[in-house]
Amino acid sequence: MRFKGTFPSFAARLLLAVAGVGLFALQGGAAAAHPRLADSRDVVLKKGDCLDGLLARNGIGPNRRAAVMRALVQDGFRPRALRAGSHLVLTFAQGQGEKEILTLKIPVNGHKTVLLASRADGSFAAVKDAQAAAAQVPQMTLHAVTGHVGRNFQSTLHAAGVPAKVAEEAHKALVYAADLPVRPAAGAWFHVVFETAPHAGAARAPAALRSVTLDFKGRRRSVYRYPVGQDMTAFVEPNGLGMLLAHLADPVPRAHVTSAWGWRIHPILDRPEFHEGIDMAAPMGTPIRAPASGTVVFAGEHGNYGILLKIQHISRLVTAYGHLERIAGGLHDGTYVKKGQVVGYVGSSGLSTGPHLYYEVWVDGRRVNPAQKDIAVPVHLGGARFRKFLSVG
C-alpha cells in the first residue's frame, strides 16, 4: 500500500514557531520539529551589533540576508533603527545546505512588530500575522511505502520508487538502531515514510526520510530521522535513544595526511605514542575551514599544540586545530562560525616538525578518528518535549 498527501501539521508547527515557542530539542542541539526541522530561535541584538551581522552569526547566507534587508526597506523599516537589547525571533527550515530562514519577527517598538515570511522565489514579504506567514511557506508532501523486503532492503525500496537518498538514510537508520537488524531478512514487513518539496526552488531540501518501521521478532519497531542543523542527522528510537551523524568536511581540502590516527613513533620525542588526531600537510598560511557550523570555545596558545583553536558544534561534539600560524581575525571564545568559514591558517607553532594542521575530533570528551566521514554521537531525547516529538504528525 502507498499513499501520498500534503503534510497537514506543518503550518500548525510554524504558527508555534512564529509565536516564539521552542518546538522540540535534542540535548545540547538545535531545536527541531518531528520530523521536518523547524528551528525557532530567540536572538538578542547586542550593543554595537547590526542586523546583518546577527543574521550572519546565526548561519544565514549573504543572499538571504540581502533579501531580508530589501523586504524591510520596502516595508518602510530601517534596519539601523534597531536598538541594542531588541529580541528577534528567527524560524528556520534546514535542508542539506545553507539554512533557510522561514520567518523573521522584529520589534519596531513596544507595541508593534514586523513579521517577514519567506517566499518560494527566495524573496521575503511583510505579513500581518502568523497565519499569513504559514501560507507563504511551501507545503511538504508526505509519502509512505509499505511492503515486504525482497533480496535486499535498499533495492526493494528503489523498486518501490523510493528516492536513492531516502533509501540510503533508511539503511543508516537501521545501522544506528540498537534493536533493529542492519539487513532485514527477506519477507520482513516494512513501512517507510519520507517527504519531498513541491519543487526544487521551494525549500531547497531534497527528499528526506521521516521514519522506518520493521516487523522484527514479532514486534513492530520504528526509527525516526531527526535533522540537527547543517549536515547533521540523528536516528532516534521511541525510547528516546539514538545516534547523531555529523558529516564533517575536510578542514584543509585535498591536504595530504602525513600521520594518521593510531600508534606511531613521535617524530620529535622519538618514542611510541598513540596519535589521537591526524596531521594534514599543507604550505604555511593555507586557510583552514570549519568542517561544520559551531561556536569557538578556545582560541590561543596551548603548550605543545602551539596556537590552538577549538570549535563546539553541538554539546557533545568538538573539533580542534593545532600548530596554527594564526587564528582568523575576529575569532574568540563565543564566536559563531559557519561551515566552510576560514577559521585559521596552517603553521608550525608548538611542538612541530614543519607546516601542517594537527586535527582532532572529540565526542563526549574523548578523541575519535577524524578520518571518519560520519562521526557518530550518542543522543537522548526525554521528558515532555520528547513525548510531543512522537505525537506530532
Tab-separated table of C-alpha atoms in Angstrom:
chain	number	residue	atom	x	y	z
A	1	MET	CA	0.000	0.000	0.000
A	2	ARG	CA	1.252	3.501	-0.832
A	3	PHE	CA	-0.232	6.924	-0.068
A	4	LYS	CA	0.712	10.473	-0.886
A	5	GLY	CA	-0.597	13.725	0.536
A	6	THR	CA	0.265	17.144	1.898
A	7	PHE	CA	1.640	17.080	5.438
A	8	PRO	CA	-1.213	18.833	7.344
A	9	SER	CA	0.517	19.749	10.604
A	10	PHE	CA	3.452	21.770	9.195
A	11	ALA	CA	1.531	25.054	9.198
A	12	ALA	CA	0.411	24.447	12.764
A	13	ARG	CA	4.008	23.876	13.862
A	14	LEU	CA	5.067	27.028	12.019
A	15	LEU	CA	2.452	29.036	13.915
A	16	LEU	CA	4.011	27.869	17.173
A	17	ALA	CA	7.462	28.757	15.889
A	18	VAL	CA	6.450	32.248	14.760
A	19	ALA	CA	4.928	32.824	18.176
A	20	GLY	CA	8.365	32.210	19.634
A	21	VAL	CA	7.662	28.773	21.095
A	22	GLY	CA	10.687	26.445	21.171
A	23	LEU	CA	9.369	23.318	19.468
A	24	PHE	CA	11.413	20.252	20.358
A	25	ALA	CA	15.108	19.902	21.169
A	26	LEU	CA	17.980	17.465	21.329
A	27	GLN	CA	20.067	17.743	24.461
A	28	GLY	CA	22.666	20.346	23.566
A	29	GLY	CA	21.483	20.548	19.972
A	30	ALA	CA	19.294	22.778	17.848
A	31	ALA	CA	15.505	22.854	18.194
A	32	ALA	CA	13.595	20.664	15.737
A	33	ALA	CA	10.055	19.543	14.945
A	34	HIS	CA	9.339	15.928	14.079
A	35	PRO	CA	10.456	15.147	11.538
A	36	ARG	CA	10.650	18.295	9.391
A	37	LEU	CA	13.090	20.672	11.037
A	38	ALA	CA	11.519	23.922	12.252
A	39	ASP	CA	14.077	25.712	14.361
A	40	SER	CA	12.707	28.709	16.273
A	41	ARG	CA	15.433	30.833	17.852
A	42	ASP	CA	15.127	33.946	20.029
A	43	VAL	CA	18.195	36.155	19.491
A	44	VAL	CA	19.188	39.448	21.081
A	45	LEU	CA	20.833	42.391	19.325
A	46	LYS	CA	23.919	43.350	21.317
A	47	LYS	CA	25.465	46.786	21.733
A	48	GLY	CA	27.414	47.781	18.633
A	49	ASP	CA	25.813	44.960	16.630
A	50	CYS	CA	23.790	45.185	13.403
A	51	LEU	CA	21.019	43.058	11.930
A	52	ASP	CA	23.185	41.779	9.069
A	53	GLY	CA	25.901	40.619	11.468
A	54	LEU	CA	23.366	38.959	13.749
A	55	LEU	CA	21.842	37.005	10.847
A	56	ALA	CA	25.305	36.004	9.616
A	57	ARG	CA	26.257	34.608	13.041
A	58	ASN	CA	23.088	32.542	13.012
A	59	GLY	CA	24.058	30.818	9.761
A	60	ILE	CA	22.110	32.915	7.236
A	61	GLY	CA	23.949	33.326	3.920
A	62	PRO	CA	24.556	36.668	2.169
A	63	ASN	CA	21.819	36.248	-0.462
A	64	ARG	CA	19.146	35.561	2.122
A	65	ARG	CA	20.371	38.408	4.341
A	66	ALA	CA	20.157	40.802	1.385
A	67	ALA	CA	16.598	39.629	0.667
A	68	VAL	CA	15.640	40.312	4.289
A	69	MET	CA	17.077	43.837	4.103
A	70	ARG	CA	15.207	44.586	0.862
A	71	ALA	CA	11.903	43.450	2.354
A	72	LEU	CA	12.406	45.582	5.469
A	73	VAL	CA	13.217	48.690	3.427
A	74	GLN	CA	10.196	48.097	1.182
A	75	ASP	CA	8.035	47.896	4.297
A	76	GLY	CA	9.388	51.266	5.466
A	77	PHE	CA	11.556	49.915	8.283
A	78	ARG	CA	15.183	50.983	8.701
A	79	PRO	CA	17.351	48.090	9.989
A	80	ARG	CA	19.704	50.586	11.651
A	81	ALA	CA	16.800	51.740	13.822
A	82	LEU	CA	17.026	48.503	15.823
A	83	ARG	CA	18.290	49.117	19.351
A	84	ALA	CA	20.595	47.022	21.486
A	85	GLY	CA	18.582	44.587	23.576
A	86	SER	CA	15.938	44.030	20.882
A	87	HIS	CA	14.652	40.442	20.789
A	88	LEU	CA	14.185	38.915	17.333
A	89	VAL	CA	12.628	35.534	16.572
A	90	LEU	CA	14.109	33.554	13.667
A	91	THR	CA	12.405	30.458	12.308
A	92	PHE	CA	14.430	28.150	10.060
A	93	ALA	CA	13.937	25.194	7.774
A	94	GLN	CA	17.193	23.314	7.375
A	95	GLY	CA	17.995	21.125	4.403
A	96	GLN	CA	21.370	19.714	3.431
A	97	GLY	CA	22.938	23.063	2.586
A	98	GLU	CA	22.556	26.648	3.731
A	99	LYS	CA	20.000	27.364	6.447
A	100	GLU	CA	16.673	28.564	5.056
A	101	ILE	CA	15.028	31.294	7.107
A	102	LEU	CA	11.232	30.925	7.022
A	103	THR	CA	10.182	33.888	9.141
A	104	LEU	CA	11.752	36.825	10.951
A	105	LYS	CA	9.917	38.673	13.714
A	106	ILE	CA	11.386	42.106	14.567
A	107	PRO	CA	10.146	44.516	17.276
A	108	VAL	CA	9.627	48.040	15.941
A	109	ASN	CA	8.610	49.473	19.305
A	110	GLY	CA	6.891	48.267	22.424
A	111	HIS	CA	3.566	47.791	20.650
A	112	LYS	CA	4.413	46.809	17.082
A	113	THR	CA	6.441	44.142	15.298
A	114	VAL	CA	7.396	43.442	11.687
A	115	LEU	CA	6.886	39.851	10.562
A	116	LEU	CA	8.656	38.751	7.382
A	117	ALA	CA	7.876	35.469	5.654
A	118	SER	CA	9.941	33.654	3.024
A	119	ARG	CA	8.529	33.143	-0.452
A	120	ALA	CA	9.254	30.266	-2.828
A	121	ASP	CA	11.375	32.513	-5.077
A	122	GLY	CA	13.764	33.359	-2.217
A	123	SER	CA	12.366	36.829	-1.519
A	124	PHE	CA	10.622	37.972	1.661
A	125	ALA	CA	7.350	39.772	2.258
A	126	ALA	CA	5.913	41.528	5.293
A	127	VAL	CA	2.770	39.747	6.531
A	128	LYS	CA	0.170	40.652	9.113
A	129	ASP	CA	0.113	37.529	11.257
A	130	ALA	CA	1.427	34.001	11.715
A	131	GLN	CA	-1.394	32.503	9.646
A	132	ALA	CA	-0.324	34.594	6.653
A	133	ALA	CA	3.295	33.598	7.265
A	134	ALA	CA	2.355	29.908	7.200
A	135	ALA	CA	0.548	30.420	3.891
A	136	GLN	CA	3.780	31.723	2.320
A	137	VAL	CA	5.715	28.551	3.140
A	138	PRO	CA	5.512	25.759	0.534
A	139	GLN	CA	3.964	22.613	1.964
A	140	MET	CA	5.990	19.419	2.056
A	141	THR	CA	4.458	16.312	0.507
A	142	LEU	CA	4.327	13.153	2.581
A	143	HIS	CA	4.862	9.700	1.037
A	144	ALA	CA	4.630	6.236	2.582
A	145	VAL	CA	5.736	2.912	1.136
A	146	THR	CA	4.732	-0.378	2.756
A	147	GLY	CA	5.717	-3.866	1.675
A	148	HIS	CA	7.914	-6.869	2.282
A	149	VAL	CA	11.683	-6.997	1.912
A	150	GLY	CA	12.954	-8.811	-1.158
A	151	ARG	CA	16.527	-9.970	-1.645
A	152	ASN	CA	17.890	-6.641	-0.350
A	153	PHE	CA	16.227	-3.852	1.680
A	154	GLN	CA	17.631	-0.896	-0.282
A	155	SER	CA	16.969	-2.488	-3.678
A	156	THR	CA	13.397	-3.226	-2.540
A	157	LEU	CA	12.937	0.453	-1.698
A	158	HIS	CA	14.415	1.505	-5.054
A	159	ALA	CA	11.999	-0.828	-6.874
A	160	ALA	CA	9.112	0.760	-4.960
A	161	GLY	CA	10.084	4.219	-6.221
A	162	VAL	CA	11.782	5.467	-3.059
A	163	PRO	CA	14.478	8.090	-3.899
A	164	ALA	CA	18.060	6.829	-3.572
A	165	LYS	CA	18.887	9.316	-0.796
A	166	VAL	CA	15.893	8.176	1.267
A	167	ALA	CA	16.800	4.509	0.776
A	168	GLU	CA	20.343	5.270	1.941
A	169	GLU	CA	19.025	7.092	5.026
A	170	ALA	CA	16.698	4.174	5.800
A	171	HIS	CA	19.723	1.858	5.749
A	172	LYS	CA	21.673	4.220	8.047
A	173	ALA	CA	18.704	4.351	10.416
A	174	LEU	CA	18.922	0.573	10.828
A	175	VAL	CA	22.720	0.662	11.236
A	176	TYR	CA	22.414	3.016	14.216
A	177	ALA	CA	19.307	1.456	15.785
A	178	ALA	CA	20.142	-0.866	18.658
A	179	ASP	CA	17.013	-3.013	18.349
A	180	LEU	CA	16.755	-3.496	14.584
A	181	PRO	CA	18.724	-5.655	12.122
A	182	VAL	CA	21.046	-3.862	9.695
A	183	ARG	CA	19.959	-6.243	6.921
A	184	PRO	CA	16.271	-7.174	7.332
A	185	ALA	CA	15.510	-10.740	6.298
A	186	ALA	CA	13.668	-11.410	3.056
A	187	GLY	CA	9.919	-11.289	3.649
A	188	ALA	CA	10.137	-8.909	6.621
A	189	TRP	CA	7.360	-6.283	6.665
A	190	PHE	CA	8.442	-2.630	6.415
A	191	HIS	CA	6.889	0.830	6.378
A	192	VAL	CA	8.956	3.825	5.188
A	193	VAL	CA	7.733	7.419	5.365
A	194	PHE	CA	9.526	10.283	3.601
A	195	GLU	CA	8.826	13.824	2.446
A	196	THR	CA	9.600	15.881	-0.660
A	197	ALA	CA	9.477	19.574	-1.505
A	198	PRO	CA	6.932	20.537	-4.196
A	199	HIS	CA	9.742	21.801	-6.460
A	200	ALA	CA	13.481	22.365	-6.257
A	201	GLY	CA	13.258	26.092	-5.527
A	202	ALA	CA	10.752	25.842	-2.696
A	203	ALA	CA	12.644	24.790	0.392
A	204	ARG	CA	15.825	23.707	-1.415
A	205	ALA	CA	15.577	20.457	0.538
A	206	PRO	CA	15.803	17.102	-1.266
A	207	ALA	CA	13.630	14.134	-0.385
A	208	ALA	CA	14.235	13.165	3.241
A	209	LEU	CA	13.384	10.138	5.350
A	210	ARG	CA	10.918	10.648	8.191
A	211	SER	CA	10.749	7.172	9.675
A	212	VAL	CA	11.296	3.493	9.023
A	213	THR	CA	9.336	0.722	10.749
A	214	LEU	CA	10.073	-3.014	10.657
A	215	ASP	CA	8.417	-6.153	11.912
A	216	PHE	CA	11.210	-7.834	13.884
A	217	LYS	CA	10.787	-10.880	16.098
A	218	GLY	CA	7.035	-10.393	16.187
A	219	ARG	CA	7.191	-6.704	17.156
A	220	ARG	CA	6.935	-3.528	15.124
A	221	ARG	CA	9.776	-1.128	15.902
A	222	SER	CA	10.402	2.323	14.482
A	223	VAL	CA	13.338	4.691	13.994
A	224	TYR	CA	12.854	8.389	13.304
A	225	ARG	CA	15.139	10.724	11.361
A	226	TYR	CA	15.781	13.901	13.358
A	227	PRO	CA	17.685	16.661	11.465
A	228	VAL	CA	20.011	18.763	13.601
A	229	GLY	CA	21.492	21.640	11.647
A	230	GLN	CA	23.780	21.542	8.684
A	231	ASP	CA	24.891	18.029	7.658
A	232	MET	CA	23.869	16.539	10.994
A	233	THR	CA	21.145	13.917	11.296
A	234	ALA	CA	20.062	11.853	14.292
A	235	PHE	CA	18.275	8.499	14.104
A	236	VAL	CA	16.147	8.099	17.236
A	237	GLU	CA	14.097	5.179	18.539
A	238	PRO	CA	10.837	5.590	20.515
A	239	ASN	CA	12.738	5.152	23.796
A	240	GLY	CA	14.498	8.441	23.043
A	241	LEU	CA	17.911	6.905	22.453
A	242	GLY	CA	19.738	7.257	19.183
A	243	MET	CA	22.783	8.370	17.257
A	244	LEU	CA	23.537	11.667	15.587
A	245	LEU	CA	25.616	11.521	12.400
A	246	ALA	CA	27.857	14.544	11.917
A	247	HIS	CA	29.198	14.765	8.381
A	248	LEU	CA	32.356	16.851	8.779
A	249	ALA	CA	34.046	18.389	5.753
A	250	ASP	CA	37.846	18.350	5.476
A	251	PRO	CA	39.244	21.455	7.206
A	252	VAL	CA	42.038	21.643	4.574
A	253	PRO	CA	40.567	20.215	1.335
A	254	ARG	CA	42.828	17.870	-0.629
A	255	ALA	CA	45.579	18.048	2.010
A	256	HIS	CA	47.860	15.019	2.318
A	257	VAL	CA	47.596	13.113	5.618
A	258	THR	CA	51.185	12.552	6.751
A	259	SER	CA	50.386	10.924	10.085
A	260	ALA	CA	47.143	9.020	10.586
A	261	TRP	CA	45.194	8.091	13.707
A	262	GLY	CA	46.880	5.302	15.686
A	263	TRP	CA	50.211	4.146	17.071
A	264	ARG	CA	53.406	5.761	15.756
A	265	ILE	CA	56.893	6.868	16.785
A	266	HIS	CA	56.773	10.559	17.709
A	267	PRO	CA	58.893	12.414	15.106
A	268	ILE	CA	60.474	14.728	17.720
A	269	LEU	CA	60.326	12.823	21.029
A	270	ASP	CA	61.312	9.541	19.300
A	271	ARG	CA	59.065	7.357	21.432
A	272	PRO	CA	55.912	5.275	20.809
A	273	GLU	CA	52.647	7.156	21.221
A	274	PHE	CA	49.028	6.825	20.176
A	275	HIS	CA	48.364	9.643	17.739
A	276	GLU	CA	44.879	10.842	18.700
A	277	GLY	CA	44.363	13.021	15.663
A	278	ILE	CA	45.683	13.356	12.122
A	279	ASP	CA	48.407	15.540	10.603
A	280	MET	CA	47.428	17.278	7.368
A	281	ALA	CA	50.410	18.658	5.450
A	282	ALA	CA	49.918	21.989	3.657
A	283	PRO	CA	52.005	25.087	2.888
A	284	MET	CA	52.423	27.723	5.584
A	285	GLY	CA	49.431	30.053	5.651
A	286	THR	CA	46.978	27.686	3.920
A	287	PRO	CA	43.406	28.577	5.027
A	288	ILE	CA	41.677	26.174	7.433
A	289	ARG	CA	37.888	25.988	7.113
A	290	ALA	CA	35.291	24.992	9.704
A	291	PRO	CA	34.071	21.447	8.879
A	292	ALA	CA	30.640	22.289	10.337
A	293	SER	CA	28.956	25.262	11.962
A	294	GLY	CA	29.614	25.839	15.654
A	295	THR	CA	30.937	28.113	18.385
A	296	VAL	CA	34.580	28.825	19.229
A	297	VAL	CA	35.352	27.536	22.743
A	298	PHE	CA	39.130	28.105	22.792
A	299	ALA	CA	41.456	30.343	20.781
A	300	GLY	CA	45.065	30.893	21.835
A	301	GLU	CA	48.361	29.310	22.887
A	302	HIS	CA	48.208	25.812	24.383
A	303	GLY	CA	51.517	24.087	25.176
A	304	ASN	CA	52.735	21.579	22.573
A	305	TYR	CA	49.714	22.396	20.401
A	306	GLY	CA	51.137	25.864	19.792
A	307	ILE	CA	48.367	28.142	18.577
A	308	LEU	CA	45.162	26.149	19.097
A	309	LEU	CA	41.534	26.648	18.091
A	310	LYS	CA	38.571	24.581	19.314
A	311	ILE	CA	35.036	24.667	17.905
A	312	GLN	CA	31.988	23.147	19.626
A	313	HIS	CA	29.408	22.014	17.063
A	314	ILE	CA	26.897	20.516	19.486
A	315	SER	CA	27.309	19.898	23.202
A	316	ARG	CA	28.944	16.503	22.671
A	317	LEU	CA	30.996	17.232	19.538
A	318	VAL	CA	34.149	19.404	19.401
A	319	THR	CA	36.869	19.793	16.764
A	320	ALA	CA	40.400	21.106	17.465
A	321	TYR	CA	43.097	22.630	15.233
A	322	GLY	CA	46.724	22.740	16.404
A	323	HIS	CA	50.108	24.189	15.327
A	324	LEU	CA	48.409	27.148	13.620
A	325	GLU	CA	50.314	30.067	12.168
A	326	ARG	CA	47.469	32.298	13.355
A	327	ILE	CA	43.746	32.285	14.083
A	328	ALA	CA	41.424	34.096	11.647
A	329	GLY	CA	40.700	37.693	12.591
A	330	GLY	CA	37.734	38.355	14.854
A	331	LEU	CA	37.529	34.840	16.288
A	332	HIS	CA	37.492	34.427	20.063
A	333	ASP	CA	35.629	32.434	22.706
A	334	GLY	CA	31.907	32.591	21.947
A	335	THR	CA	32.208	33.491	18.228
A	336	TYR	CA	29.775	31.605	15.991
A	337	VAL	CA	31.334	30.234	12.786
A	338	LYS	CA	29.655	28.784	9.728
A	339	LYS	CA	30.568	25.637	7.852
A	340	GLY	CA	33.269	26.473	5.301
A	341	GLN	CA	34.293	29.717	7.008
A	342	VAL	CA	38.056	30.332	7.292
A	343	VAL	CA	38.949	29.927	10.979
A	344	GLY	CA	42.742	29.821	10.884
A	345	TYR	CA	45.888	29.260	8.858
A	346	VAL	CA	48.315	26.323	8.682
A	347	GLY	CA	51.507	26.889	10.663
A	348	SER	CA	54.222	25.156	12.667
A	349	SER	CA	53.761	26.559	16.177
A	350	GLY	CA	54.301	24.442	19.284
A	351	LEU	CA	55.996	21.032	19.101
A	352	SER	CA	56.072	20.683	15.317
A	353	THR	CA	58.446	19.482	12.604
A	354	GLY	CA	57.070	21.736	9.852
A	355	PRO	CA	53.927	23.354	8.415
A	356	HIS	CA	50.869	21.176	8.924
A	357	LEU	CA	47.479	21.090	10.636
A	358	TYR	CA	47.022	18.779	13.617
A	359	TYR	CA	43.295	17.987	13.567
A	360	GLU	CA	41.298	16.343	16.377
A	361	VAL	CA	37.639	15.380	16.811
A	362	TRP	CA	36.191	14.943	20.310
A	363	VAL	CA	32.943	13.103	21.170
A	364	ASP	CA	31.797	13.143	24.796
A	365	GLY	CA	35.222	14.345	25.929
A	366	ARG	CA	37.138	11.599	24.106
A	367	ARG	CA	39.079	11.827	20.850
A	368	VAL	CA	37.802	9.785	17.904
A	369	ASN	CA	39.301	9.141	14.463
A	370	PRO	CA	38.840	12.327	12.374
A	371	ALA	CA	39.219	10.337	9.143
A	372	GLN	CA	35.648	9.039	9.544
A	373	LYS	CA	33.269	10.923	7.263
A	374	ASP	CA	30.255	10.379	9.525
A	375	ILE	CA	31.028	10.883	13.207
A	376	ALA	CA	28.524	9.046	15.431
A	377	VAL	CA	27.439	10.992	18.524
A	378	PRO	CA	25.029	9.452	21.100
A	379	VAL	CA	21.851	11.463	21.724
A	380	HIS	CA	18.949	11.140	24.132
A	381	LEU	CA	15.513	12.703	23.869
A	382	GLY	CA	13.405	12.708	27.010
A	383	GLY	CA	10.640	14.326	29.028
A	384	ALA	CA	7.623	16.261	27.809
A	385	ARG	CA	9.388	17.555	24.707
A	386	PHE	CA	10.171	14.056	23.540
A	387	ARG	CA	6.571	12.917	24.093
A	388	LYS	CA	5.402	15.829	21.948
A	389	PHE	CA	8.014	14.932	19.350
A	390	LEU	CA	6.385	11.497	18.986
A	391	SER	CA	2.838	12.890	18.934
A	392	VAL	CA	3.255	15.430	16.115
A	393	GLY	CA	2.483	14.466	12.531
